[in-house]
mmCIF file of C-alpha atoms in Angstrom:
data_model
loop_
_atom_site.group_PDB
_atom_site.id
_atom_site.type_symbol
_atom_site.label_atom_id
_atom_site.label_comp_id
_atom_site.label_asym_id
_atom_site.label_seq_id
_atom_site.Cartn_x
_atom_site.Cartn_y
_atom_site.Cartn_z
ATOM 1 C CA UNK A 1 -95.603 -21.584 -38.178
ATOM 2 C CA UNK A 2 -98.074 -24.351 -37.908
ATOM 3 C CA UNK A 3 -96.427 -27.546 -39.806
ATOM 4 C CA UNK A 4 -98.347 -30.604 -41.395
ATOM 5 C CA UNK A 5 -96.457 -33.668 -42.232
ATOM 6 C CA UNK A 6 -98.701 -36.292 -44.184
ATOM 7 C CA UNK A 7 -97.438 -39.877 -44.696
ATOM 8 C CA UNK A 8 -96.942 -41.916 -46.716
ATOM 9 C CA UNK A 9 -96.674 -39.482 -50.032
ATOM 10 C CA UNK A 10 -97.737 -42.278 -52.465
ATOM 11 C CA UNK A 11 -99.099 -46.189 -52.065
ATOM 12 C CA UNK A 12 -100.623 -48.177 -54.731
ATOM 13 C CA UNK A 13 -102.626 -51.559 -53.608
ATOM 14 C CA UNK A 14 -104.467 -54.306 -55.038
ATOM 15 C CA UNK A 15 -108.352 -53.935 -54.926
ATOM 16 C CA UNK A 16 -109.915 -55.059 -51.710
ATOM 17 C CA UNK A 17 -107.202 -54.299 -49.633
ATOM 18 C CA UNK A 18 -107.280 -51.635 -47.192
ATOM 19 C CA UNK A 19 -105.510 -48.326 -47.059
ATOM 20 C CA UNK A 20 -103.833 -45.675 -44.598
ATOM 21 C CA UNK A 21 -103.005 -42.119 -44.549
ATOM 22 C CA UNK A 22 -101.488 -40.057 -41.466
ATOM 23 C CA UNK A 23 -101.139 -36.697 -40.931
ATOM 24 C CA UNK A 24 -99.189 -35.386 -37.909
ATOM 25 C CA UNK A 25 -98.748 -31.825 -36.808
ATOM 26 C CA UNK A 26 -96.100 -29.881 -34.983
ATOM 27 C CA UNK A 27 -98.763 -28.078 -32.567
ATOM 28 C CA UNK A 28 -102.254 -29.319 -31.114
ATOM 29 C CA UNK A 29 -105.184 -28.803 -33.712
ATOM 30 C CA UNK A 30 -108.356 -27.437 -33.184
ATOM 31 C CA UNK A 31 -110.005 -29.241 -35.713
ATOM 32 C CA UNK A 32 -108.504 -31.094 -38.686
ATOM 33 C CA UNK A 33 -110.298 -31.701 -42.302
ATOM 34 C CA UNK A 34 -109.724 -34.379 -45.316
ATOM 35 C CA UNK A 35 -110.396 -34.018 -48.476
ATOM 36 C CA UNK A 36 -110.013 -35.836 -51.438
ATOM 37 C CA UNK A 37 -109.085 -35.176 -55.193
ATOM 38 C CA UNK A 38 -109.670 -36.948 -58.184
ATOM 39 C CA UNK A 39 -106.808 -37.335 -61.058
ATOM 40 C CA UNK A 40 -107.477 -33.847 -63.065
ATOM 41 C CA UNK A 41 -109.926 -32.852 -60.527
ATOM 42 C CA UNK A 42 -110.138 -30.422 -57.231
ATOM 43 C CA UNK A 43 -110.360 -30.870 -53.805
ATOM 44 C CA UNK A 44 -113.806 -32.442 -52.440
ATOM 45 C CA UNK A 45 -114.686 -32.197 -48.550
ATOM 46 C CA UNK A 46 -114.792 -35.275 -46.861
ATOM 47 C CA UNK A 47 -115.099 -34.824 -42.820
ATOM 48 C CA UNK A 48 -114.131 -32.688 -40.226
ATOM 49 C CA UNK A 49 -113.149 -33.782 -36.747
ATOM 50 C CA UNK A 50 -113.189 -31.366 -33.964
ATOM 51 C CA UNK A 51 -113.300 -33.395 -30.632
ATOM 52 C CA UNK A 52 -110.130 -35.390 -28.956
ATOM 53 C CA UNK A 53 -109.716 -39.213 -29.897
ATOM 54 C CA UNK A 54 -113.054 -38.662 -32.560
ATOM 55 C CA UNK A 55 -113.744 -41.084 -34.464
ATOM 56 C CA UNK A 56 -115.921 -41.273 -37.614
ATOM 57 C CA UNK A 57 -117.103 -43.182 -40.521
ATOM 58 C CA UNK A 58 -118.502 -42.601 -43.442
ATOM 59 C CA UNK A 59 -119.310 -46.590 -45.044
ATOM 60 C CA UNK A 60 -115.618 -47.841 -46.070
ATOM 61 C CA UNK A 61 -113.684 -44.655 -44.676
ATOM 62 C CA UNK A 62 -112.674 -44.264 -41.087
ATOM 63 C CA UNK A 63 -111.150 -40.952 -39.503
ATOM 64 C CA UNK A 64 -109.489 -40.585 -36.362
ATOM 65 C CA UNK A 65 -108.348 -38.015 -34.512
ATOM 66 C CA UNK A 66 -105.956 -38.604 -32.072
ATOM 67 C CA UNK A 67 -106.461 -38.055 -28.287
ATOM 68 C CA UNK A 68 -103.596 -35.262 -27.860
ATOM 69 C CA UNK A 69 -105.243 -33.794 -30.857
ATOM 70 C CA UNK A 70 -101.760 -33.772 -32.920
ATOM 71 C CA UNK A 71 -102.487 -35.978 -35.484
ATOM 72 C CA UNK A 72 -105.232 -37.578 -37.737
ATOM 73 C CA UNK A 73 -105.712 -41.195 -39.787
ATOM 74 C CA UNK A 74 -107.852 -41.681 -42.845
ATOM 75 C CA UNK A 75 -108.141 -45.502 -43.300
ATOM 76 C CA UNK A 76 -109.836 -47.335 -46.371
ATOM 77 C CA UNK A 77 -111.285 -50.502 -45.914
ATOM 78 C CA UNK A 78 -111.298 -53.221 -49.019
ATOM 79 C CA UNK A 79 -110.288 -50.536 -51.578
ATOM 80 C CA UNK A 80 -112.045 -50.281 -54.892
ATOM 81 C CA UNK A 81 -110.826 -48.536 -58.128
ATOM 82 C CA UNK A 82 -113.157 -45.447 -57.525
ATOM 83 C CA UNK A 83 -111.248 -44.577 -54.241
ATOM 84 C CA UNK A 84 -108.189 -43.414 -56.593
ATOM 85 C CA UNK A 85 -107.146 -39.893 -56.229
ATOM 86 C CA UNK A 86 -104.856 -38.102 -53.562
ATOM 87 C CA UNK A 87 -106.362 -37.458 -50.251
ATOM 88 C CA UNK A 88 -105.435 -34.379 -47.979
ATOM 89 C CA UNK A 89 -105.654 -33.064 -44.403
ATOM 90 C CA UNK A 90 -105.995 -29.899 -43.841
ATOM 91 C CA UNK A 91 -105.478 -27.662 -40.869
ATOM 92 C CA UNK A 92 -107.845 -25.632 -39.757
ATOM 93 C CA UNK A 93 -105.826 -22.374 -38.300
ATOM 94 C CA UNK A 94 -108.001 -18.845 -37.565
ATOM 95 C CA UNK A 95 -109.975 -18.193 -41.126
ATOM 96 C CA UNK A 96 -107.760 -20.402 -43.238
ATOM 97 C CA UNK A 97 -107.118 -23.693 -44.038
ATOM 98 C CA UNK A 98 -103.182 -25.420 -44.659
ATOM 99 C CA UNK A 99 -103.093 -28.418 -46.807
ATOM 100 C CA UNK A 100 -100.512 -31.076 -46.261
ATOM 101 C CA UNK A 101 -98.418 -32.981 -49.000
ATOM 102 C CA UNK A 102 -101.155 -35.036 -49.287
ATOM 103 C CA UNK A 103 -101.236 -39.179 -49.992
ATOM 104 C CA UNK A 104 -101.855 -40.215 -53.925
ATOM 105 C CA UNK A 105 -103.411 -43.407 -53.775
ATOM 106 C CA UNK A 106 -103.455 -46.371 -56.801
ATOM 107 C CA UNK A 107 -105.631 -49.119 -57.345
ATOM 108 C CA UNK A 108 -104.811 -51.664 -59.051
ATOM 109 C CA UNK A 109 -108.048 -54.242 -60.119
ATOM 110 C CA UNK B 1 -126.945 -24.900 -56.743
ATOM 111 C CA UNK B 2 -123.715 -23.583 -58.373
ATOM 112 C CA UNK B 3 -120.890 -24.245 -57.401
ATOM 113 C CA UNK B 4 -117.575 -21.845 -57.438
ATOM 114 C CA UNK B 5 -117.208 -21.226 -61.079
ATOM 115 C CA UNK B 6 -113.948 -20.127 -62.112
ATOM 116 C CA UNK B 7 -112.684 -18.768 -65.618
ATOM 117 C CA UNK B 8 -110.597 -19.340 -67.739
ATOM 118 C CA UNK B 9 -110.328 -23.309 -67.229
ATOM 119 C CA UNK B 10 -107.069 -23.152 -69.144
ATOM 120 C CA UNK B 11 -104.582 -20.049 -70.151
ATOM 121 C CA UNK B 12 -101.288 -19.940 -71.895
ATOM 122 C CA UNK B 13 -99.516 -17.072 -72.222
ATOM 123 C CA UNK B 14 -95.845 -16.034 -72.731
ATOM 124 C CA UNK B 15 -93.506 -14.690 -69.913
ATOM 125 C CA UNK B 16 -94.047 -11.201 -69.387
ATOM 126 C CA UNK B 17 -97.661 -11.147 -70.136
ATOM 127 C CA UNK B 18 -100.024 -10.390 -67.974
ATOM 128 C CA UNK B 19 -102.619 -13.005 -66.312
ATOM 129 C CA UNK B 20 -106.258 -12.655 -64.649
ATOM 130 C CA UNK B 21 -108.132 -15.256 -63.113
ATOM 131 C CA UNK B 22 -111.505 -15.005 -62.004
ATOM 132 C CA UNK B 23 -113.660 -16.450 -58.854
ATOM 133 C CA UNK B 24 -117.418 -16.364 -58.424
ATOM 134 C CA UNK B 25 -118.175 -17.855 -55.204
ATOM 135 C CA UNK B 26 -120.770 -19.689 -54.006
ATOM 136 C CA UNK B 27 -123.802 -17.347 -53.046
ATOM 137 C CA UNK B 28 -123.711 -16.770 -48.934
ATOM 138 C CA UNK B 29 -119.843 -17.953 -48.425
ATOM 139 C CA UNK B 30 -118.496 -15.550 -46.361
ATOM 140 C CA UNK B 31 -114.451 -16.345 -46.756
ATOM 141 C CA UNK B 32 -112.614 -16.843 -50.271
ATOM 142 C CA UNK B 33 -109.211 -18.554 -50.848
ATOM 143 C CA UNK B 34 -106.928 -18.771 -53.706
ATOM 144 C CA UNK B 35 -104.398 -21.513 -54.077
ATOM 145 C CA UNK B 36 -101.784 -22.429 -56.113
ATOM 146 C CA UNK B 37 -101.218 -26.081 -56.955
ATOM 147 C CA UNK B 38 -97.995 -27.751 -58.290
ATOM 148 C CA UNK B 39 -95.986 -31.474 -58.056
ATOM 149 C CA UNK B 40 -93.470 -29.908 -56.229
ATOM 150 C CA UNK B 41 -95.211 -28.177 -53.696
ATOM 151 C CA UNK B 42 -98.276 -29.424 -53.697
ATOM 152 C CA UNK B 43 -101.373 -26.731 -52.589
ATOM 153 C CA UNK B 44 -100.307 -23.627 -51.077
ATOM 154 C CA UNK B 45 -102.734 -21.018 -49.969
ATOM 155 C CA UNK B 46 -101.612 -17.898 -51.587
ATOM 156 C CA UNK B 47 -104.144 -15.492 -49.635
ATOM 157 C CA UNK B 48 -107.767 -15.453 -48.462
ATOM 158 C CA UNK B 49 -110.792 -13.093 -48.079
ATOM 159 C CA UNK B 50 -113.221 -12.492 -45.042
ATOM 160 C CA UNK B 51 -116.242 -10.304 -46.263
ATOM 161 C CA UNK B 52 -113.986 -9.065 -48.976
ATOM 162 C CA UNK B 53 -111.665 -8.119 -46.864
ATOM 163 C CA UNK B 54 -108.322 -9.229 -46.811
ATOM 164 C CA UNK B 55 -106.705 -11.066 -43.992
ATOM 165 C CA UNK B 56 -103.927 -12.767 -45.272
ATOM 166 C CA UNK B 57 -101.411 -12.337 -48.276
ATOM 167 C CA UNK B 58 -98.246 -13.830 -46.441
ATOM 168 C CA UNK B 59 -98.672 -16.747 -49.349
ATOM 169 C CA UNK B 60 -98.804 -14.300 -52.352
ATOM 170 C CA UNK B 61 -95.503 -15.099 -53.622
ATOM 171 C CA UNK B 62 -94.015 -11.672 -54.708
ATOM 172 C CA UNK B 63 -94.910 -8.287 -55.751
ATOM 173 C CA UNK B 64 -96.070 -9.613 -59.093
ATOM 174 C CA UNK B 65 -99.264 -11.603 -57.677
ATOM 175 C CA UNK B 66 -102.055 -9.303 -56.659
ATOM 176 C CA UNK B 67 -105.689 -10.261 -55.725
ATOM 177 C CA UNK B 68 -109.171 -8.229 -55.097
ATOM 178 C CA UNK B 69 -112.168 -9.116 -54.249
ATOM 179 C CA UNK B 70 -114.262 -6.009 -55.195
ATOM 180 C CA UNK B 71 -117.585 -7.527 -53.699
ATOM 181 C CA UNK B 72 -118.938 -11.145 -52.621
ATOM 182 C CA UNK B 73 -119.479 -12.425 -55.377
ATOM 183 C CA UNK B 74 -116.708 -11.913 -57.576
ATOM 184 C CA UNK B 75 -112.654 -12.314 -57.095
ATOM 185 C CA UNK B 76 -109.811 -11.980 -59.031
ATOM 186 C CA UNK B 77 -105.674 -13.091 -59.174
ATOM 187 C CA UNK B 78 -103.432 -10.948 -61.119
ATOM 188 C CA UNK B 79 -99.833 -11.774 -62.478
ATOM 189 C CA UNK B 80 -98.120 -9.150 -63.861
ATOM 190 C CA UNK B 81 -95.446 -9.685 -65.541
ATOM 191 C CA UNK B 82 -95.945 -13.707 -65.581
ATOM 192 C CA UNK B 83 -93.284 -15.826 -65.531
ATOM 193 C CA UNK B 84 -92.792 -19.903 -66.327
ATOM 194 C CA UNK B 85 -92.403 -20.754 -63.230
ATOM 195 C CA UNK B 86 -96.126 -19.404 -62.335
ATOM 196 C CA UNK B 87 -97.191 -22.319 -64.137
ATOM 197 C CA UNK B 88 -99.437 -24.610 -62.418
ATOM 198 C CA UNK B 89 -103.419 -24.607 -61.194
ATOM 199 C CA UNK B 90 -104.824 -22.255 -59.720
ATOM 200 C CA UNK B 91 -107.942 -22.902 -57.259
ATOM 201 C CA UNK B 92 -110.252 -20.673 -55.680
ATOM 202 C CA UNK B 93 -112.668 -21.693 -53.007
ATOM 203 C CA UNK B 94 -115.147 -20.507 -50.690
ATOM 204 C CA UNK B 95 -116.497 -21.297 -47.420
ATOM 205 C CA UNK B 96 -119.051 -20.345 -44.569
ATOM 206 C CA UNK B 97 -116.337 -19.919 -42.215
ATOM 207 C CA UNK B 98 -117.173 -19.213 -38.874
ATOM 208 C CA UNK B 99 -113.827 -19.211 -36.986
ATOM 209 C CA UNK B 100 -111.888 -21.921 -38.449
ATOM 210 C CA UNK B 101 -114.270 -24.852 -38.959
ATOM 211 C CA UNK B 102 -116.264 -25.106 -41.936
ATOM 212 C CA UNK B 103 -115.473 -26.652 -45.565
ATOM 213 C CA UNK B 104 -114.285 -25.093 -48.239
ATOM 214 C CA UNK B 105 -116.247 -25.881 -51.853
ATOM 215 C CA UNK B 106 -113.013 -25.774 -54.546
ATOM 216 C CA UNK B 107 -113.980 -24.403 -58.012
ATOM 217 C CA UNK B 108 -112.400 -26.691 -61.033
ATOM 218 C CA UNK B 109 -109.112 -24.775 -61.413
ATOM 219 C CA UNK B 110 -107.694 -22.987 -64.016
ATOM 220 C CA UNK B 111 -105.035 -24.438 -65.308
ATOM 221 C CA UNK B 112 -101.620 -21.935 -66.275
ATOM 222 C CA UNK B 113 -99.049 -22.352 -68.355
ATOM 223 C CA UNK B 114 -96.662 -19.635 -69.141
ATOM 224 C CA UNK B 115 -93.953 -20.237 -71.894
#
């Protein structure tokens, strides 16, 4: 089955430095999704990406998608304390959706 | 707008007891998932819903999990008999689904813990 390896599982930074997650897959996506969750909290939407080598930005977040379509970047630029939380991909199969591991992300001020 | 409201927000309950959680999605959605959240294996999808139909229980653990969605607005998970190691949050969300694009809106969890 489809397989979702997100790295790296855990990172902690000062504040104001920047921040990346990856998330690579065993078979070429059709679309890939990130989300975000909050310590005690549930999964918020962030983006989708659908087309090859995408990229979009949403103020201090970047997402990529990568031209072969196999795997994805989230990147933070100058980190602040609110951007704590874990932050998912998820793969977008027929109907349903498959999370990865996800990366938990600490800010320290 | 509400959002996915799920109840209870917290249950525990001793092994062999019976659990049922219960999803309202949003108004509209068309597709309904239930996961299952823990540290060690982070969200799994446990099965989801296409206008209340299911397509795909290959995530319900074992016999003992169960889920219905009797019409589109209402869902439910059922444990029966429980057991400690069903401990951990469960999530239900919905989505507008058209294929597979479209995000899914999570409801806040409930949170299980079976002793």
């Amino acid at each position: 089955g489809q397989q979702v390896m997100q790295i790296p599982q855990y990172q902690h930074v000062q504040e104001g430095e920047d921040f990346t997650t990856y998330c690579n897959s065993s078979t070429t996506l059709s679309n890939i999704q990130w989300y975000k969750q909050r310590p005690g909290g549930h999964p918020v939407f962030l983006i989708q990406l659908v087309k090859s080598g995408e990229v979009k930005k949403q103020k201090r977040l970047t997402f990529q998608f990568g031209e072969a379509k196999k795997n994805s970047s989230l990147h933070i630029t100058a980190t602040q304390t609110t951007d704590v939380g874990t932050y998912f991909c998820a793969l977008g199969g027929y109907n349903k959706l498959i999370f990865g591991a996800g990366t938990r992300l600490a800010v320290h001020p | 707008d509400a959002g996915v409201i799920q109840s209870p927000r917290h249950e525990v309950t001793e092994m062999g007891q019976e659990v049922t959680l219960r999803c309202k999605p949003i108004s509209g959605h068309n597709s309904l998932f239930w996961y299952r959240q823990t540290m060690m294996r982070g969200l799994e999808l446990l099965i989801y819903f296409n206008n209340n139909v299911p397509i795909d229980d290959s995530g319900m653990p074992e016999d003992r999990f169960s889920a219905k969605m009797p019409n589109a607005s209402f869902s439910t998970l059922k444990i029966q008999p429980s057991e400690p190691r069903d401990s951990a949050v469960y999530f239900c969300a919905s989505g507008r689904r058209l294929g597979n694009t479209g995000e899914l809106f999570f409801g806040e969890g409930s949170r299980l813990t079976v002793l």
